[in-house]
Short mmCIF file of C-alpha atoms in Angstrom, two decimals:
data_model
loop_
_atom_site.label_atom_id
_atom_site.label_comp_id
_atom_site.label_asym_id
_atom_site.label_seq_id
_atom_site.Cartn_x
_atom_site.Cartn_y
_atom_site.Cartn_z
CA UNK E 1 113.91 75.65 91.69
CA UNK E 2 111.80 77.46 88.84
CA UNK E 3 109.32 80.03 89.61
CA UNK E 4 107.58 82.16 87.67
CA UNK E 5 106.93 85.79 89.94
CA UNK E 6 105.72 88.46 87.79
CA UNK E 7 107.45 91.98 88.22
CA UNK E 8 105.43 94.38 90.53
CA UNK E 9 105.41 97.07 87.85
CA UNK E 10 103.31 94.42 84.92
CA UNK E 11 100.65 94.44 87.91
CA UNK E 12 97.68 96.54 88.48
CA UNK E 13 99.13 97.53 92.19
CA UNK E 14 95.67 98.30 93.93
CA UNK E 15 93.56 95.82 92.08
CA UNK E 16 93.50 92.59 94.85
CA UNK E 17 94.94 94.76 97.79
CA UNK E 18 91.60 95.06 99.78
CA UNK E 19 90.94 98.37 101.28
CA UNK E 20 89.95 99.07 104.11
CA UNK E 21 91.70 95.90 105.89
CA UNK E 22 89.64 93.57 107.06
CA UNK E 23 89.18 93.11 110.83
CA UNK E 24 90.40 89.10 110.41
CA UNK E 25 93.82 90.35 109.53
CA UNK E 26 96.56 91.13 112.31
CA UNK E 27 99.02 94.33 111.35
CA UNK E 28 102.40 94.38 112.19
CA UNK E 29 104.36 97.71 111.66
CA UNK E 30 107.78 96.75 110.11
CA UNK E 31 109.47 100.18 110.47
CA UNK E 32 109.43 99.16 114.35
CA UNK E 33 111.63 96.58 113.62
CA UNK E 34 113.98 97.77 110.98
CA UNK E 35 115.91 100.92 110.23
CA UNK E 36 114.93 101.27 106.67
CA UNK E 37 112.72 99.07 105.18
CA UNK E 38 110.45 98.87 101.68
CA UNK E 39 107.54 97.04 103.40
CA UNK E 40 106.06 99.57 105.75
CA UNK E 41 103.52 97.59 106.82
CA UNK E 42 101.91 93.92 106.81
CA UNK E 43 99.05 92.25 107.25
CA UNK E 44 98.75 88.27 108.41
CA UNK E 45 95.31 86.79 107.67
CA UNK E 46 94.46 84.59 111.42
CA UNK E 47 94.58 81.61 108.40
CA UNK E 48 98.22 81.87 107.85
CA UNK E 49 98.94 82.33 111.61
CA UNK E 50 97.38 79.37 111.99
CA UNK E 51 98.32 77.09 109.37
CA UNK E 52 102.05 78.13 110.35
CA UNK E 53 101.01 76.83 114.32
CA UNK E 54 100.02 73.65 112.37
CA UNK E 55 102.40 72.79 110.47
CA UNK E 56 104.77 73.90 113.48
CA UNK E 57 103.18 71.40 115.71
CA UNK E 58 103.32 68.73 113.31
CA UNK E 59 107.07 68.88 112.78
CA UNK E 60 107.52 68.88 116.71
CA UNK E 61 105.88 65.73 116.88
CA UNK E 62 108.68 64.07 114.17
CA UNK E 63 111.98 62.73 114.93
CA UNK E 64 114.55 64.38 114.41
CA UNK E 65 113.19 67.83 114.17
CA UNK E 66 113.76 69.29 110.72
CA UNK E 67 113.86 73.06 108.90
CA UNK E 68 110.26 73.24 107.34
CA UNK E 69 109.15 75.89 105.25
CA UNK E 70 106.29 77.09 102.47
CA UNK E 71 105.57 80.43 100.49
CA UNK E 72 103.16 82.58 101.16
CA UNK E 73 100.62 84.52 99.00
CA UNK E 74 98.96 87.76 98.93
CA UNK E 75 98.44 91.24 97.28
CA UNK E 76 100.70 94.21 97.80
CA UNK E 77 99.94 98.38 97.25
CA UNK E 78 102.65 100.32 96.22
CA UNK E 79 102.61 103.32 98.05
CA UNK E 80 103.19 107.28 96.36
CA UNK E 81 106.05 108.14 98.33
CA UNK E 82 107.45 104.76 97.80
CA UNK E 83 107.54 102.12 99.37
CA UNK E 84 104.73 98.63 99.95
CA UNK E 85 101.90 97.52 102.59
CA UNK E 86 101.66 93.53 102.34
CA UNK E 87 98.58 91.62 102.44
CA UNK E 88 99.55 87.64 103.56
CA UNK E 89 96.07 85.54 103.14
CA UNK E 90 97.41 82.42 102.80
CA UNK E 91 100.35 79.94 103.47
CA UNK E 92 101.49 76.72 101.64
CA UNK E 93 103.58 74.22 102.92
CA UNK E 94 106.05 72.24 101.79
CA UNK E 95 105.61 68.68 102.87
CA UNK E 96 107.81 66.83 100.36
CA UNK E 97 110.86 68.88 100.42
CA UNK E 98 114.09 67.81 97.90
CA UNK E 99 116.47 68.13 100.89
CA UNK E 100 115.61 68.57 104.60
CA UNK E 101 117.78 68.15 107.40
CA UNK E 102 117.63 70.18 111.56
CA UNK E 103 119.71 73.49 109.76
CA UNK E 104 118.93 72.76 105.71
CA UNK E 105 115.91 72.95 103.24
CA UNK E 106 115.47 72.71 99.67
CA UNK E 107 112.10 73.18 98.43
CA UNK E 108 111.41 70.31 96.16
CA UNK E 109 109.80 70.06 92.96
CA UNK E 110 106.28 68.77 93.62
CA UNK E 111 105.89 71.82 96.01
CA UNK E 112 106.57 73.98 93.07
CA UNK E 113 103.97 72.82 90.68
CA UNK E 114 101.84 73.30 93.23
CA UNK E 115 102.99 76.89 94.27
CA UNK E 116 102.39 77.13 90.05
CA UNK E 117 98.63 75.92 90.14
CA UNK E 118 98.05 78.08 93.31
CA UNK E 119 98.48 81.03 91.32
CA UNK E 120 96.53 79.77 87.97
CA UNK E 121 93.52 79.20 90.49
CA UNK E 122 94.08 82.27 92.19
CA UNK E 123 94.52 85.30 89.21
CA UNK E 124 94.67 87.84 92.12
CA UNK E 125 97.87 86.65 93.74
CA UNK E 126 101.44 86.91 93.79
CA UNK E 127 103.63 85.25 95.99
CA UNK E 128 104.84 87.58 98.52
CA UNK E 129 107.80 85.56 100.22
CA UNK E 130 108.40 82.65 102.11
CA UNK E 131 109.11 81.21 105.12
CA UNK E 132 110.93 78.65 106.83
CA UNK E 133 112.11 77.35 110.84
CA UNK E 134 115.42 77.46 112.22
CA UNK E 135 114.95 74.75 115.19
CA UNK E 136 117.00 75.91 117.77
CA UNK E 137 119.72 78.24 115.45
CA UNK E 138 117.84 81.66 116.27
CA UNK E 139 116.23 84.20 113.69
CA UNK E 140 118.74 85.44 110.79
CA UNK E 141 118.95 84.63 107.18
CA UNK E 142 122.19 82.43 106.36
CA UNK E 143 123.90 82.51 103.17
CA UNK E 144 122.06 80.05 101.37
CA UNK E 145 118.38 81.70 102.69
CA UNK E 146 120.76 85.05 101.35
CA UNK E 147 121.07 83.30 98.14
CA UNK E 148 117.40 81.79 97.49
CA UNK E 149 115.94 85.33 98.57
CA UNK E 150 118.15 87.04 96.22
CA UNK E 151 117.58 84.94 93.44
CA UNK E 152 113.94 84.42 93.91
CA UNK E 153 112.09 86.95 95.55
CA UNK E 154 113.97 90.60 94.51
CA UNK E 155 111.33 92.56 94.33
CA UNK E 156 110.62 95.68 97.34
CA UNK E 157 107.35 93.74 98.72
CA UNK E 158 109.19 90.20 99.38
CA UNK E 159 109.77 89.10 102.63
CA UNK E 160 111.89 86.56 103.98
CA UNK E 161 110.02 85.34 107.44
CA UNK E 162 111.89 83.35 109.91
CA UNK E 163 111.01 81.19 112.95
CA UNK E 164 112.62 79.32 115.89
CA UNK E 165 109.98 77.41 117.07
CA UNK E 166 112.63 76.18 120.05
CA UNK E 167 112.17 79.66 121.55
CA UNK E 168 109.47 80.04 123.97
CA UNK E 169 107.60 82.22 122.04
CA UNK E 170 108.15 80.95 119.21
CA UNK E 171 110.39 84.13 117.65
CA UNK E 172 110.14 85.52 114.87
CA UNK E 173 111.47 87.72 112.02
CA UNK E 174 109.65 89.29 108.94
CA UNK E 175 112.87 90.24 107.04
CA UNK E 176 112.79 92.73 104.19
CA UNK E 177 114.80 94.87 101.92
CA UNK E 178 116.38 98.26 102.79
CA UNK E 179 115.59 101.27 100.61
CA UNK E 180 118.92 100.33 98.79
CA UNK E 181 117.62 97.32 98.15
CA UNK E 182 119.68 94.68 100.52
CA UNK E 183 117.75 92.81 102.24
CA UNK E 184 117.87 93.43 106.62
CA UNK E 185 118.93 90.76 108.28
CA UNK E 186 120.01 90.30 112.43
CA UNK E 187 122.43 92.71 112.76
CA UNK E 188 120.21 95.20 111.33
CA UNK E 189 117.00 94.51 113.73
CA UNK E 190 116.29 97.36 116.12
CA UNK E 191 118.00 96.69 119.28
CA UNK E 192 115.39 98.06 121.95
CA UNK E 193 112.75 95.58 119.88
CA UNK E 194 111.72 91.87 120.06
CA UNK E 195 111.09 89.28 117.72
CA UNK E 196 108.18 88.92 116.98
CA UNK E 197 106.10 86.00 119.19
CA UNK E 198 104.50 84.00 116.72
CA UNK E 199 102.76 82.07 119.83
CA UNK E 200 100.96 85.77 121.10
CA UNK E 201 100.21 86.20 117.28
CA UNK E 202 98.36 82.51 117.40
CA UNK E 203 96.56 83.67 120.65
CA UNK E 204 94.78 86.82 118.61
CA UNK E 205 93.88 84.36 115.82
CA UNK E 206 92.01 81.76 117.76
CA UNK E 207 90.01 84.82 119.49
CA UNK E 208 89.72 86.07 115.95
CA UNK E 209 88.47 82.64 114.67
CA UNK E 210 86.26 81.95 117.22
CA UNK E 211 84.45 85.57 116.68
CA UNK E 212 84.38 84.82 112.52
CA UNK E 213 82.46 81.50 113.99
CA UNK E 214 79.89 83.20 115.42
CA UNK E 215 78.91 85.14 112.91
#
């Protein structure tokens, strides 16, 4: 897999960040889930919530039931005493994987191009991680998400997200690096917290969407 992700320090860090956050954006406060991390905090457009409950659905309706995944795009701000806030505004799926089995996937080369265009028709920005199901295997990163992370997405802002959509609500992790740079993964989530529900975070974006359609 070839990628092209330019280095945060050849970008202008507050130029596509939008300030103050819009109200169709949902925070989530990542030092609540990990001891150390380098994204403080995130923002999920309702779009990408709901796109992800799409694409969800649609793979629950196939048989077998496979790992599905996509990238996700955004804007980061580097912060003075170190550190990143994430902006996520919108998620791409891959629906032609090279390799995709219930506890495998390999994004495949069509996907790419297209992750490749996304960016030429959007100058303002960057892919800010990815994310992919584990059907019924809980929420960690294995070896070989380890080794696609590492090798793809090392910079402080990338996160890893990860969802069992067997779960009941549909848990989730947003997984990021420590201040030493290794990236958390289970054994380093906060014990007194829960994964994230990605089905409460779909219940805010339909009330969200509804209000943006009566404007």
């Amino acid at each position: 897999m070839k990628i092209k992700i330019k280095p945060y320090h050849q970008q202008n860090r507050g130029d596509f960040f939008t300030l103050p956050i819009p109200e169709d954006y949902r925070e989530l406060n990542l030092r609540t889930h990990w001891k150390s991390t380098q994204v403080k905090r995130l923002w999920l457009h309702f779009d990408v919530i709901l796109d992800v409950e799409y694409f969800i659905r649609w793979n629950n309706a196939q048989t077998p039931k496979y790992e599905i995944g996509g990238f996700l795009f955004g804007a980061y701000n580097a912060l003075e005493n170190g550190g990143f806030e994430v902006q996520i505004t919108k998620f791409h799926p891959d629906f032609l994987p090279e390799f995709q089995s219930p506890a495998r996937l390999s994004f495949g080369k069509f996907f790419i191009s297209q992750v490749q265009d996304i960016l030429v028709e959007n100058p303002g920005w960057r892919v800010m991680g990815w994310w992919h199901t584990h059907p019924g295997h809980s929420v960690y990163l294995s070896t070989i998400d380890l080794n696609l992370h590492d090798g793809f997405f090392r910079e402080g802002f990338h996160l890893a997200l990860v969802l069992d959509p067997f779960t009941p609500g549909w848990n989730t992790g947003f997984f990021s690096r420590k201040a030493d740079g290794v990236v958390n993964n289970r054994i380093d989530f906060r014990p007194e917290m829960d994964w994230v529900s990605w089905l409460e975070l779909v219940k805010w974006a339909n009330t969200r969407k509804g209000l943006e359609a009566d404007v």
